[in-house]
mmCIF file of N, CA and C and ligand atoms in Angstrom:
data_model
loop_
_atom_site.group_PDB
_atom_site.id
_atom_site.type_symbol
_atom_site.label_atom_id
_atom_site.label_comp_id
_atom_site.label_asym_id
_atom_site.label_seq_id
_atom_site.Cartn_x
_atom_site.Cartn_y
_atom_site.Cartn_z
ATOM 1 N N MET Z 93 10.531 -32.357 -5.128
ATOM 2 C CA MET Z 93 8.844 -31.674 -4.733
ATOM 3 C C MET Z 93 9.701 -29.804 -5.259
ATOM 4 N N ALA Z 94 9.091 -29.611 -6.602
ATOM 5 C CA ALA Z 94 8.933 -28.366 -6.666
ATOM 6 C C ALA Z 94 8.519 -27.595 -5.047
ATOM 7 N N ARG Z 95 9.517 -26.280 -5.301
ATOM 8 C CA ARG Z 95 9.284 -25.083 -4.397
ATOM 9 C C ARG Z 95 8.169 -24.387 -4.892
ATOM 10 N N LYS Z 96 7.099 -24.065 -4.101
ATOM 11 C CA LYS Z 96 6.226 -22.920 -4.648
ATOM 12 C C LYS Z 96 6.305 -21.958 -4.665
ATOM 13 N N PRO Z 97 6.131 -21.034 -5.938
ATOM 14 C CA PRO Z 97 6.667 -19.572 -6.019
ATOM 15 C C PRO Z 97 6.569 -18.992 -4.760
ATOM 16 N N SER Z 98 7.546 -17.832 -4.324
ATOM 17 C CA SER Z 98 7.256 -17.039 -3.153
ATOM 18 C C SER Z 98 6.225 -15.739 -3.689
ATOM 19 N N ALA Z 99 5.609 -14.586 -2.147
ATOM 20 C CA ALA Z 99 4.369 -13.554 -3.043
ATOM 21 C C ALA Z 99 5.387 -13.193 -3.544
ATOM 22 N N GLY Z 100 6.519 -13.014 -3.110
ATOM 23 C CA GLY Z 100 7.448 -11.757 -4.200
ATOM 24 C C GLY Z 100 6.752 -12.072 -5.834
ATOM 25 N N ALA Z 101 7.332 -13.351 -5.975
ATOM 26 C CA ALA Z 101 7.642 -14.085 -7.295
ATOM 27 C C ALA Z 101 6.194 -14.319 -7.589
ATOM 28 N N LYS Z 102 5.243 -14.442 -7.276
ATOM 29 C CA LYS Z 102 4.042 -13.861 -7.879
ATOM 30 C C LYS Z 102 3.454 -12.863 -7.691
ATOM 31 N N ARG Z 103 3.842 -11.835 -7.018
ATOM 32 C CA ARG Z 103 3.433 -10.681 -7.453
ATOM 33 C C ARG Z 103 4.193 -9.890 -8.752
ATOM 34 N N LEU Z 104 5.081 -10.303 -9.232
ATOM 35 C CA LEU Z 104 5.970 -9.961 -10.001
ATOM 36 C C LEU Z 104 5.340 -10.471 -11.092
ATOM 37 N N ARG Z 105 5.240 -12.069 -10.862
ATOM 38 C CA ARG Z 105 4.092 -12.403 -12.562
ATOM 39 C C ARG Z 105 2.887 -11.898 -12.643
ATOM 40 N N GLY Z 106 2.101 -11.156 -11.275
ATOM 41 C CA GLY Z 106 1.068 -10.341 -11.884
ATOM 42 C C GLY Z 106 1.959 -8.760 -12.892
ATOM 43 N N PHE Z 107 3.048 -8.548 -12.123
ATOM 44 C CA PHE Z 107 3.152 -7.434 -12.694
ATOM 45 C C PHE Z 107 3.836 -7.175 -14.238
ATOM 46 N N LEU Z 108 4.259 -8.190 -14.348
ATOM 47 C CA LEU Z 108 4.839 -8.684 -15.589
ATOM 48 C C LEU Z 108 3.963 -9.731 -17.305
ATOM 49 N N SER Z 109 2.581 -9.772 -16.547
ATOM 50 C CA SER Z 109 1.124 -10.051 -17.623
ATOM 51 C C SER Z 109 1.345 -9.443 -18.587
ATOM 52 N N GLY Z 110 1.463 -7.967 -18.551
ATOM 53 C CA GLY Z 110 0.908 -7.488 -19.714
ATOM 54 C C GLY Z 110 -0.598 -7.177 -19.986
ATOM 55 N N ASP Z 111 -1.295 -7.562 -18.863
ATOM 56 C CA ASP Z 111 -2.878 -7.538 -18.473
ATOM 57 C C ASP Z 111 -3.429 -5.844 -17.395
ATOM 58 N N PRO Z 112 -3.651 -4.909 -17.907
ATOM 59 C CA PRO Z 112 -3.950 -3.948 -17.634
ATOM 60 C C PRO Z 112 -4.640 -4.037 -16.273
ATOM 61 N N LEU Z 113 -5.561 -4.878 -16.183
ATOM 62 C CA LEU Z 113 -6.857 -5.350 -15.215
ATOM 63 C C LEU Z 113 -5.768 -6.108 -13.922
ATOM 64 N N ARG Z 114 -4.832 -6.985 -14.301
ATOM 65 C CA ARG Z 114 -3.637 -7.502 -13.546
ATOM 66 C C ARG Z 114 -2.805 -6.757 -12.595
ATOM 67 N N VAL Z 115 -2.296 -5.771 -13.371
ATOM 68 C CA VAL Z 115 -1.146 -4.945 -13.084
ATOM 69 C C VAL Z 115 -2.116 -3.955 -11.963
ATOM 70 N N ALA Z 116 -2.992 -3.923 -12.390
ATOM 71 C CA ALA Z 116 -3.809 -2.683 -11.452
ATOM 72 C C ALA Z 116 -4.151 -3.424 -9.926
ATOM 73 N N ARG Z 117 -4.578 -4.769 -9.914
ATOM 74 C CA ARG Z 117 -4.955 -5.455 -8.812
ATOM 75 C C ARG Z 117 -3.568 -5.891 -8.060
ATOM 76 N N THR Z 118 -2.622 -6.199 -8.958
ATOM 77 C CA THR Z 118 -0.840 -6.557 -7.992
ATOM 78 C C THR Z 118 -0.653 -5.358 -7.282
ATOM 79 N N VAL Z 119 -0.996 -4.047 -8.253
ATOM 80 C CA VAL Z 119 -0.597 -2.951 -7.394
ATOM 81 C C VAL Z 119 -1.478 -2.831 -6.077
ATOM 82 N N ASP Z 120 -2.314 -2.995 -6.019
ATOM 83 C CA ASP Z 120 -3.566 -3.015 -5.192
ATOM 84 C C ASP Z 120 -2.838 -4.406 -3.741
ATOM 85 N N ARG Z 121 -1.839 -5.133 -4.407
ATOM 86 C CA ARG Z 121 -2.320 -6.504 -3.560
ATOM 87 C C ARG Z 121 -0.699 -6.262 -3.382
ATOM 88 N N THR Z 122 0.145 -4.855 -3.422
ATOM 89 C CA THR Z 122 1.459 -5.113 -3.043
ATOM 90 C C THR Z 122 2.204 -4.127 -2.662
ATOM 91 N N CYS Z 123 2.008 -2.798 -3.111
ATOM 92 C CA CYS Z 123 2.775 -1.559 -2.643
ATOM 93 C C CYS Z 123 2.457 -1.480 -1.551
ATOM 94 N N GLY Z 124 1.101 -1.432 -0.571
ATOM 95 C CA GLY Z 124 0.628 -1.355 0.312
ATOM 96 C C GLY Z 124 1.105 -2.177 1.353
ATOM 97 N N ILE Z 125 1.373 -3.694 1.329
ATOM 98 C CA ILE Z 125 1.074 -4.233 1.875
ATOM 99 C C ILE Z 125 2.847 -4.511 3.235
ATOM 100 N N ALA Z 126 2.751 -4.712 4.175
ATOM 101 C CA ALA Z 126 3.404 -4.743 4.567
ATOM 102 C C ALA Z 126 4.284 -6.441 5.215
ATOM 103 N N ASP Z 127 4.457 -6.764 4.301
ATOM 104 C CA ASP Z 127 5.333 -8.420 3.861
ATOM 105 C C ASP Z 127 7.324 -7.933 3.395
ATOM 106 N N LEU Z 128 7.929 -7.379 3.570
ATOM 107 C CA LEU Z 128 9.123 -6.939 3.157
ATOM 108 C C LEU Z 128 9.623 -7.839 2.505
ATOM 109 N N GLU Z 129 9.297 -9.509 2.761
ATOM 110 C CA GLU Z 129 10.426 -9.957 1.593
ATOM 111 C C GLU Z 129 9.769 -9.880 0.253
ATOM 112 N N VAL Z 130 8.311 -9.300 0.293
ATOM 113 C CA VAL Z 130 7.954 -9.076 -1.325
ATOM 114 C C VAL Z 130 8.671 -7.844 -1.961
ATOM 115 N N HIS Z 131 9.022 -6.682 -0.464
ATOM 116 C CA HIS Z 131 9.312 -6.044 -1.632
ATOM 117 C C HIS Z 131 11.286 -6.227 -1.548
ATOM 118 N N LYS Z 132 11.667 -6.159 -1.095
ATOM 119 C CA LYS Z 132 12.671 -6.957 -1.624
ATOM 120 C C LYS Z 132 12.940 -7.491 -2.592
ATOM 121 N N TYR Z 133 11.999 -8.407 -2.837
ATOM 122 C CA TYR Z 133 11.932 -9.451 -4.076
ATOM 123 C C TYR Z 133 11.893 -8.334 -4.539
ATOM 124 N N MET Z 134 11.080 -7.612 -5.370
ATOM 125 C CA MET Z 134 10.885 -6.625 -5.975
ATOM 126 C C MET Z 134 11.713 -5.349 -6.138
ATOM 127 N N ALA Z 135 12.664 -5.035 -5.245
ATOM 128 C CA ALA Z 135 13.486 -4.052 -5.148
ATOM 129 C C ALA Z 135 14.545 -5.306 -6.037
ATOM 130 N N ALA Z 136 15.062 -6.031 -6.172
ATOM 131 C CA ALA Z 136 15.879 -7.050 -6.676
ATOM 132 C C ALA Z 136 15.553 -7.501 -8.445
ATOM 133 N N HIS Z 137 14.112 -6.565 -8.737
ATOM 134 C CA HIS Z 137 13.987 -7.718 -9.800
ATOM 135 C C HIS Z 137 12.819 -6.072 -10.306
ATOM 136 N N VAL Z 138 13.630 -4.542 -9.788
ATOM 137 C CA VAL Z 138 13.116 -3.404 -10.295
ATOM 138 C C VAL Z 138 12.983 -3.537 -11.618
ATOM 139 N N ASP Z 139 14.331 -3.715 -12.280
ATOM 140 C CA ASP Z 139 13.895 -3.079 -13.729
ATOM 141 C C ASP Z 139 13.156 -3.984 -14.884
ATOM 142 N N ALA Z 140 12.642 -5.317 -14.075
ATOM 143 C CA ALA Z 140 12.189 -6.012 -15.442
ATOM 144 C C ALA Z 140 11.015 -5.143 -14.256
ATOM 145 N N LEU Z 141 10.092 -4.708 -13.656
ATOM 146 C CA LEU Z 141 9.473 -4.029 -13.288
ATOM 147 C C LEU Z 141 8.696 -3.083 -14.100
ATOM 148 N N VAL Z 142 9.801 -2.165 -13.883
ATOM 149 C CA VAL Z 142 9.721 -0.967 -14.745
ATOM 150 C C VAL Z 142 9.702 -1.196 -16.078
ATOM 151 N N ALA Z 143 10.489 -1.953 -16.666
ATOM 152 C CA ALA Z 143 10.286 -2.475 -18.083
ATOM 153 C C ALA Z 143 8.806 -3.020 -18.835
ATOM 154 N N ALA Z 144 8.293 -3.723 -17.831
ATOM 155 C CA ALA Z 144 6.796 -4.521 -17.868
ATOM 156 C C ALA Z 144 5.686 -3.630 -18.277
ATOM 157 N N THR Z 145 5.884 -2.151 -17.071
ATOM 158 C CA THR Z 145 4.643 -1.856 -16.520
ATOM 159 C C THR Z 145 4.764 -0.651 -17.007
ATOM 160 N N ARG Z 146 5.556 0.055 -17.559
ATOM 161 C CA ARG Z 146 6.075 1.417 -18.029
ATOM 162 C C ARG Z 146 4.876 1.706 -19.116
ATOM 163 N N ASN Z 147 4.354 0.677 -19.892
ATOM 164 C CA ASN Z 147 3.707 1.315 -21.174
ATOM 165 C C ASN Z 147 1.991 1.014 -20.379
ATOM 166 N N ILE Z 148 2.066 0.275 -19.318
ATOM 167 C CA ILE Z 148 0.488 -0.206 -19.244
ATOM 168 C C ILE Z 148 -0.335 0.755 -18.829
ATOM 169 N N ALA Z 149 -1.807 0.835 -19.493
ATOM 170 C CA ALA Z 149 -2.563 1.943 -19.232
ATOM 171 C C ALA Z 149 -2.907 1.814 -17.951
ATOM 172 N N LEU Z 150 -2.826 1.987 -16.373
ATOM 173 C CA LEU Z 150 -3.639 2.348 -15.680
ATOM 174 C C LEU Z 150 -4.298 2.976 -14.950
ATOM 175 N N PRO Z 151 -5.140 2.661 -13.843
ATOM 176 C CA PRO Z 151 -5.902 4.277 -13.778
ATOM 177 C C PRO Z 151 -5.112 5.120 -13.278
ATOM 178 N N PRO Z 152 -5.335 6.264 -13.331
ATOM 179 C CA PRO Z 152 -4.322 7.601 -12.195
ATOM 180 C C PRO Z 152 -3.918 6.833 -11.040
ATOM 181 N N ASP Z 153 -5.036 6.531 -10.212
ATOM 182 C CA ASP Z 153 -4.415 6.618 -9.015
ATOM 183 C C ASP Z 153 -3.652 4.984 -8.406
ATOM 184 N N ARG Z 154 -3.974 4.138 -10.009
ATOM 185 C CA ARG Z 154 -3.239 3.016 -9.482
ATOM 186 C C ARG Z 154 -1.456 3.461 -9.893
ATOM 187 N N ARG Z 155 -1.589 3.911 -11.313
ATOM 188 C CA ARG Z 155 -0.534 4.836 -11.848
ATOM 189 C C ARG Z 155 0.348 5.508 -10.583
ATOM 190 N N ALA Z 156 -0.045 6.497 -10.431
ATOM 191 C CA ALA Z 156 0.236 7.266 -9.177
ATOM 192 C C ALA Z 156 0.790 5.992 -8.063
ATOM 193 N N THR Z 157 0.379 5.368 -7.683
ATOM 194 C CA THR Z 157 0.783 4.225 -6.597
ATOM 195 C C THR Z 157 1.940 3.712 -7.127
ATOM 196 N N LEU Z 158 1.953 2.531 -8.437
ATOM 197 C CA LEU Z 158 3.013 2.308 -8.615
ATOM 198 C C LEU Z 158 4.429 2.924 -9.102
ATOM 199 N N ASP Z 159 3.979 4.080 -10.137
ATOM 200 C CA ASP Z 159 5.789 5.003 -9.939
ATOM 201 C C ASP Z 159 5.735 5.497 -7.820
ATOM 202 N N HIS Z 160 4.824 5.514 -7.300
ATOM 203 C CA HIS Z 160 5.912 5.715 -6.296
ATOM 204 C C HIS Z 160 6.742 4.978 -5.343
ATOM 205 N N TYR Z 161 5.855 3.386 -5.587
ATOM 206 C CA TYR Z 161 6.140 2.804 -5.574
ATOM 207 C C TYR Z 161 7.550 2.089 -6.325
ATOM 208 N N ILE Z 162 7.896 2.087 -7.007
ATOM 209 C CA ILE Z 162 9.180 1.991 -8.011
ATOM 210 C C ILE Z 162 10.396 3.182 -7.655
ATOM 211 N N GLU Z 163 9.888 4.251 -7.552
ATOM 212 C CA GLU Z 163 10.624 5.434 -7.115
ATOM 213 C C GLU Z 163 11.757 4.656 -5.697
ATOM 214 N N ARG Z 164 10.434 4.672 -4.701
ATOM 215 C CA ARG Z 164 11.074 4.498 -3.690
ATOM 216 C C ARG Z 164 11.778 2.863 -3.415
ATOM 217 N N LEU Z 165 11.489 2.200 -4.337
ATOM 218 C CA LEU Z 165 12.990 0.374 -4.735
ATOM 219 C C LEU Z 165 13.454 1.056 -4.745
ATOM 220 N N GLN Z 166 13.348 1.862 -6.335
ATOM 221 C CA GLN Z 166 15.120 2.711 -6.525
ATOM 222 C C GLN Z 166 15.683 3.024 -6.135
ATOM 223 N N ARG Z 167 14.834 4.140 -4.854
ATOM 224 C CA ARG Z 167 16.015 5.176 -3.996
ATOM 225 C C ARG Z 167 16.730 3.731 -2.981
ATOM 226 N N GLY Z 168 16.716 2.419 -3.275
ATOM 227 C CA GLY Z 168 16.743 1.173 -1.809
ATOM 228 C C GLY Z 168 15.979 1.821 -0.670
ATOM 229 N N HIS Z 169 14.253 2.142 -0.616
ATOM 230 C CA HIS Z 169 13.748 2.330 0.470
ATOM 231 C C HIS Z 169 12.827 1.563 0.686
ATOM 232 N N ALA Z 170 13.197 -0.299 0.308
ATOM 233 C CA ALA Z 170 12.349 -1.504 0.660
ATOM 234 C C ALA Z 170 12.700 -2.210 1.612
ATOM 235 N N THR Z 171 12.900 -1.066 2.691
ATOM 236 C CA THR Z 171 12.955 -1.857 4.256
ATOM 237 C C THR Z 171 13.050 -0.487 4.882
ATOM 238 N N PRO Z 172 11.480 0.002 4.498
ATOM 239 C CA PRO Z 172 11.705 1.441 6.032
ATOM 240 C C PRO Z 172 11.991 0.851 7.211
ATOM 241 N N PRO Z 173 13.335 1.105 8.340
ATOM 242 C CA PRO Z 173 13.172 0.561 9.544
ATOM 243 C C PRO Z 173 11.887 0.575 10.317
ATOM 244 N N ARG Z 174 12.198 2.070 9.992
ATOM 245 C CA ARG Z 174 10.675 1.765 11.679
ATOM 246 C C ARG Z 174 9.871 3.688 11.020
ATOM 247 N N CYS Z 175 8.922 3.243 10.075
ATOM 248 C CA CYS Z 175 8.416 3.924 9.181
ATOM 249 C C CYS Z 175 7.318 4.955 10.701
ATOM 250 N N PRO Z 176 6.781 5.808 10.156
ATOM 251 C CA PRO Z 176 6.158 6.346 11.396
ATOM 252 C C PRO Z 176 4.516 5.985 11.160
ATOM 253 N N CYS Z 177 4.106 5.610 10.333
ATOM 254 C CA CYS Z 177 2.618 5.348 9.866
ATOM 255 C C CYS Z 177 2.350 3.723 11.439
ATOM 256 N N GLN Z 178 4.194 2.218 10.998
ATOM 257 C CA GLN Z 178 3.727 1.238 12.035
ATOM 258 C C GLN Z 178 3.139 1.910 13.272
ATOM 259 N N GLY Z 179 2.943 1.394 13.630
ATOM 260 C CA GLY Z 179 2.904 1.560 15.239
ATOM 261 C C GLY Z 179 1.439 2.597 15.517
ATOM 262 N N TYR Z 180 1.669 3.430 14.599
ATOM 263 C CA TYR Z 180 0.893 4.729 15.133
ATOM 264 C C TYR Z 180 -0.826 4.380 14.867
ATOM 265 N N ARG Z 181 -1.863 4.295 15.538
ATOM 266 C CA ARG Z 181 -3.201 4.428 15.904
ATOM 267 C C ARG Z 181 -4.295 4.923 15.967
ATOM 268 N N GLY Z 182 -3.743 6.440 15.706
ATOM 269 C CA GLY Z 182 -4.714 7.572 16.711
ATOM 270 C C GLY Z 182 -5.197 8.358 15.496
ATOM 271 N N ASP Z 183 -5.563 9.420 15.371
ATOM 272 C CA ASP Z 183 -6.410 10.006 14.123
ATOM 273 C C ASP Z 183 -5.293 10.434 13.016
ATOM 274 N N PRO Z 184 -5.836 9.723 11.821
ATOM 275 C CA PRO Z 184 -4.728 10.069 10.632
ATOM 276 C C PRO Z 184 -4.197 10.812 10.227
ATOM 277 N N SER Z 185 -4.929 12.090 11.182
ATOM 278 C CA SER Z 185 -4.832 13.419 10.371
ATOM 279 C C SER Z 185 -3.974 14.696 11.017
ATOM 280 N N GLN Z 186 -3.389 13.421 11.957
ATOM 281 C CA GLN Z 186 -2.795 14.249 13.274
ATOM 282 C C GLN Z 186 -1.451 13.376 13.063
ATOM 283 N N LEU Z 187 -1.016 12.210 12.514
ATOM 284 C CA LEU Z 187 0.288 12.367 11.764
ATOM 285 C C LEU Z 187 1.242 13.082 11.294
ATOM 286 N N GLY Z 188 1.679 14.551 11.433
ATOM 287 C CA GLY Z 188 2.208 15.392 11.137
ATOM 288 C C GLY Z 188 2.743 15.070 9.122
ATOM 289 N N GLY Z 189 1.286 15.485 8.694
ATOM 290 C CA GLY Z 189 1.713 14.996 6.979
ATOM 291 C C GLY Z 189 2.001 14.219 6.160
ATOM 292 N N THR Z 190 2.601 13.022 7.221
ATOM 293 C CA THR Z 190 2.658 11.546 6.916
ATOM 294 C C THR Z 190 2.185 10.648 6.062
ATOM 295 N N LEU Z 191 0.820 11.021 6.698
ATOM 296 C CA LEU Z 191 -0.367 10.043 5.951
ATOM 297 C C LEU Z 191 -1.630 11.141 5.587
ATOM 298 N N ARG Z 192 -1.774 10.441 4.477
ATOM 299 C CA ARG Z 192 -2.478 11.316 3.425
ATOM 300 C C ARG Z 192 -3.923 10.523 3.476
ATOM 301 N N ILE Z 193 -4.672 11.138 3.634
ATOM 302 C CA ILE Z 193 -6.646 10.778 3.457
ATOM 303 C C ILE Z 193 -6.991 10.857 2.027
ATOM 304 N N THR Z 194 -7.470 9.227 1.482
ATOM 305 C CA THR Z 194 -7.702 9.603 0.203
ATOM 306 C C THR Z 194 -9.299 9.332 0.210
ATOM 307 N N GLY Z 195 -9.866 8.918 1.006
ATOM 308 C CA GLY Z 195 -11.170 8.699 0.773
ATOM 309 C C GLY Z 195 -12.086 8.706 2.539
ATOM 310 N N ARG Z 196 -12.949 9.081 2.274
ATOM 311 C CA ARG Z 196 -14.017 8.982 3.531
ATOM 312 C C ARG Z 196 -15.391 9.155 3.776
ATOM 313 N N VAL Z 197 -15.811 8.022 3.709
ATOM 314 C CA VAL Z 197 -17.286 7.704 3.898
ATOM 315 C C VAL Z 197 -17.372 7.727 5.506
ATOM 316 N N THR Z 198 -18.724 9.144 5.739
ATOM 317 C CA THR Z 198 -19.264 9.348 6.757
ATOM 318 C C THR Z 198 -20.749 8.572 7.491
ATOM 319 N N HIS Z 199 -20.373 7.540 8.401
ATOM 320 C CA HIS Z 199 -21.989 7.471 9.024
ATOM 321 C C HIS Z 199 -22.462 8.126 10.027
ATOM 322 N N ALA Z 200 -23.960 7.778 10.144
ATOM 323 C CA ALA Z 200 -24.311 8.209 11.805
ATOM 324 C C ALA Z 200 -23.101 7.493 12.999
ATOM 325 N N GLY Z 201 -22.722 8.402 13.175
ATOM 326 C CA GLY Z 201 -22.033 8.177 14.460
ATOM 327 C C GLY Z 201 -20.122 7.800 14.029
ATOM 328 N N TRP Z 202 -20.180 7.619 12.777
ATOM 329 C CA TRP Z 202 -18.748 6.756 12.310
ATOM 330 C C TRP Z 202 -18.561 7.025 11.220
ATOM 331 N N SER Z 203 -17.146 6.877 10.872
ATOM 332 C CA SER Z 203 -16.997 6.969 9.267
ATOM 333 C C SER Z 203 -15.526 6.075 9.042
ATOM 334 N N GLU Z 204 -15.380 5.684 8.172
ATOM 335 C CA GLU Z 204 -14.652 5.056 7.399
ATOM 336 C C GLU Z 204 -13.309 6.217 6.073
ATOM 337 N N MET Z 205 -12.471 5.791 6.835
ATOM 338 C CA MET Z 205 -11.304 6.562 5.795
ATOM 339 C C MET Z 205 -10.357 5.159 5.447
ATOM 340 N N ARG Z 206 -10.104 5.839 3.894
ATOM 341 C CA ARG Z 206 -8.384 5.125 3.507
ATOM 342 C C ARG Z 206 -7.832 6.258 3.363
ATOM 343 N N VAL Z 207 -6.170 5.310 4.105
ATOM 344 C CA VAL Z 207 -5.301 6.464 4.452
ATOM 345 C C VAL Z 207 -4.079 5.330 4.215
ATOM 346 N N THR Z 208 -3.449 6.754 3.046
ATOM 347 C CA THR Z 208 -1.975 5.860 2.750
ATOM 348 C C THR Z 208 -0.655 6.904 3.142
ATOM 349 N N CYS Z 209 0.602 6.011 3.442
ATOM 350 C CA CYS Z 209 1.302 6.598 4.193
ATOM 351 C C CYS Z 209 2.443 7.122 3.095
ATOM 352 N N ASP Z 210 2.914 8.225 3.347
ATOM 353 C CA ASP Z 210 3.515 8.708 2.084
ATOM 354 C C ASP Z 210 5.100 8.501 2.144
ATOM 355 N N ALA Z 211 5.292 8.148 3.181
ATOM 356 C CA ALA Z 211 7.057 7.718 4.123
ATOM 357 C C ALA Z 211 6.961 6.007 2.946
ATOM 358 N N CYS Z 212 6.075 5.348 3.405
ATOM 359 C CA CYS Z 212 6.400 3.949 2.878
ATOM 360 C C CYS Z 212 5.480 3.736 1.805
ATOM 361 N N ALA Z 213 4.543 4.275 1.598
ATOM 362 C CA ALA Z 213 3.245 3.809 0.768
ATOM 363 C C ALA Z 213 2.470 2.616 1.016
ATOM 364 N N ARG Z 214 2.348 2.209 2.061
ATOM 365 C CA ARG Z 214 1.291 1.497 2.770
ATOM 366 C C ARG Z 214 0.195 2.234 2.955
ATOM 367 N N SER Z 215 -1.157 1.089 2.783
ATOM 368 C CA SER Z 215 -2.825 2.121 2.931
ATOM 369 C C SER Z 215 -3.074 1.034 4.065
ATOM 370 N N PHE Z 216 -4.202 2.131 4.720
ATOM 371 C CA PHE Z 216 -4.910 2.014 6.209
ATOM 372 C C PHE Z 216 -6.338 1.739 4.740
ATOM 373 N N GLN Z 217 -7.330 1.364 5.955
ATOM 374 C CA GLN Z 217 -8.688 1.070 6.294
ATOM 375 C C GLN Z 217 -8.459 1.594 7.824
ATOM 376 N N VAL Z 218 -9.184 3.077 8.167
ATOM 377 C CA VAL Z 218 -9.348 3.250 9.675
ATOM 378 C C VAL Z 218 -10.335 3.766 9.721
ATOM 379 N N THR Z 219 -10.948 3.158 10.910
ATOM 380 C CA THR Z 219 -12.636 3.098 11.599
ATOM 381 C C THR Z 219 -12.079 4.317 12.708
ATOM 382 N N GLU Z 220 -13.182 5.276 11.750
ATOM 383 C CA GLU Z 220 -13.125 6.192 13.622
ATOM 384 C C GLU Z 220 -14.830 5.945 13.995
ATOM 385 N N ASP Z 221 -14.745 6.008 15.407
ATOM 386 C CA ASP Z 221 -16.152 5.711 15.757
ATOM 387 C C ASP Z 221 -15.860 7.027 16.639
ATOM 388 N N VAL Z 222 -17.063 8.195 16.566
ATOM 389 C CA VAL Z 222 -17.051 9.051 17.487
ATOM 390 C C VAL Z 222 -18.027 9.287 18.530
ATOM 391 N N GLY Z 223 -18.325 8.119 18.768
ATOM 392 C CA GLY Z 223 -19.704 7.788 20.077
ATOM 393 C C GLY Z 223 -19.308 8.000 21.046
ATOM 394 N N TYR Z 224 -17.501 8.023 21.290
ATOM 395 C CA TYR Z 224 -17.033 7.609 23.152
ATOM 396 C C TYR Z 224 -17.043 9.181 22.873
ATOM 397 N N HIS Z 225 -16.225 9.742 24.210
ATOM 398 C CA HIS Z 225 -15.611 11.234 24.317
ATOM 399 C C HIS Z 225 -14.636 10.962 23.873
ATOM 400 N N VAL Z 226 -13.529 10.239 23.544
ATOM 401 C CA VAL Z 226 -12.405 10.552 23.082
ATOM 402 C C VAL Z 226 -12.881 9.470 21.126
ATOM 403 N N PRO Z 227 -12.461 10.097 20.044
ATOM 404 C CA PRO Z 227 -12.478 9.300 19.807
ATOM 405 C C PRO Z 227 -11.683 7.772 19.617
ATOM 406 N N GLN Z 228 -12.641 6.753 18.608
ATOM 407 C CA GLN Z 228 -11.953 5.212 18.801
ATOM 408 C C GLN Z 228 -11.479 5.413 17.173
ATOM 409 N N TYR Z 229 -9.975 4.464 16.929
ATOM 410 C CA TYR Z 229 -9.555 4.951 15.713
ATOM 411 C C TYR Z 229 -9.238 3.110 15.675
ATOM 412 N N ASP Z 230 -9.953 2.404 14.379
ATOM 413 C CA ASP Z 230 -9.388 1.143 14.081
ATOM 414 C C ASP Z 230 -8.549 1.110 13.083
ATOM 415 N N TRP Z 231 -7.763 0.574 13.056
ATOM 416 C CA TRP Z 231 -6.537 0.047 11.788
ATOM 417 C C TRP Z 231 -6.604 -0.685 10.819
ATOM 418 N N ARG Z 232 -6.322 -0.880 9.609
ATOM 419 C CA ARG Z 232 -5.984 -2.233 8.796
ATOM 420 C C ARG Z 232 -5.239 -2.158 8.218
ATOM 421 N N ALA Z 233 -4.396 -2.532 8.372
ATOM 422 C CA ALA Z 233 -3.422 -2.867 6.812
ATOM 423 C C ALA Z 233 -4.281 -2.735 5.405
ATOM 424 N N LEU Z 234 -3.718 -2.379 4.661
ATOM 425 C CA LEU Z 234 -4.794 -3.392 2.979
ATOM 426 C C LEU Z 234 -3.673 -3.778 2.218
HETATM 427 ZN ZN1 LIG U 713 4.597 4.493 6.667
#
């Protein structure tokens, strides 16, 4: 029985597709996730990743995320042992400059933030509920 391709192999195929939309989607599904197996796989194939995506026209935010991700892979940071963003679930603006709030939608009494960790490139959707005496934060990895 043929083995199913791993999550890393599937994503690498997305990066190697040559299709800008698919590459952009693969950036979203890969760079910020917490699956270390995927990042190890990408680190092992980083040369192919660079060659296949270097000349792909991507939206500027995806290009920045991908370049940051590749740079981290090349520096051998595929497996951040204990990034500050792991386990921190409070106010994103309070974690000493590691977390960047890249988007915010404010509703009555609560808001949604898109947060990126500069140390490991993970992304999170954070909900802030100010309807309590102390704001409540709910974090979801993207
Ligand atoms: Zn992090």
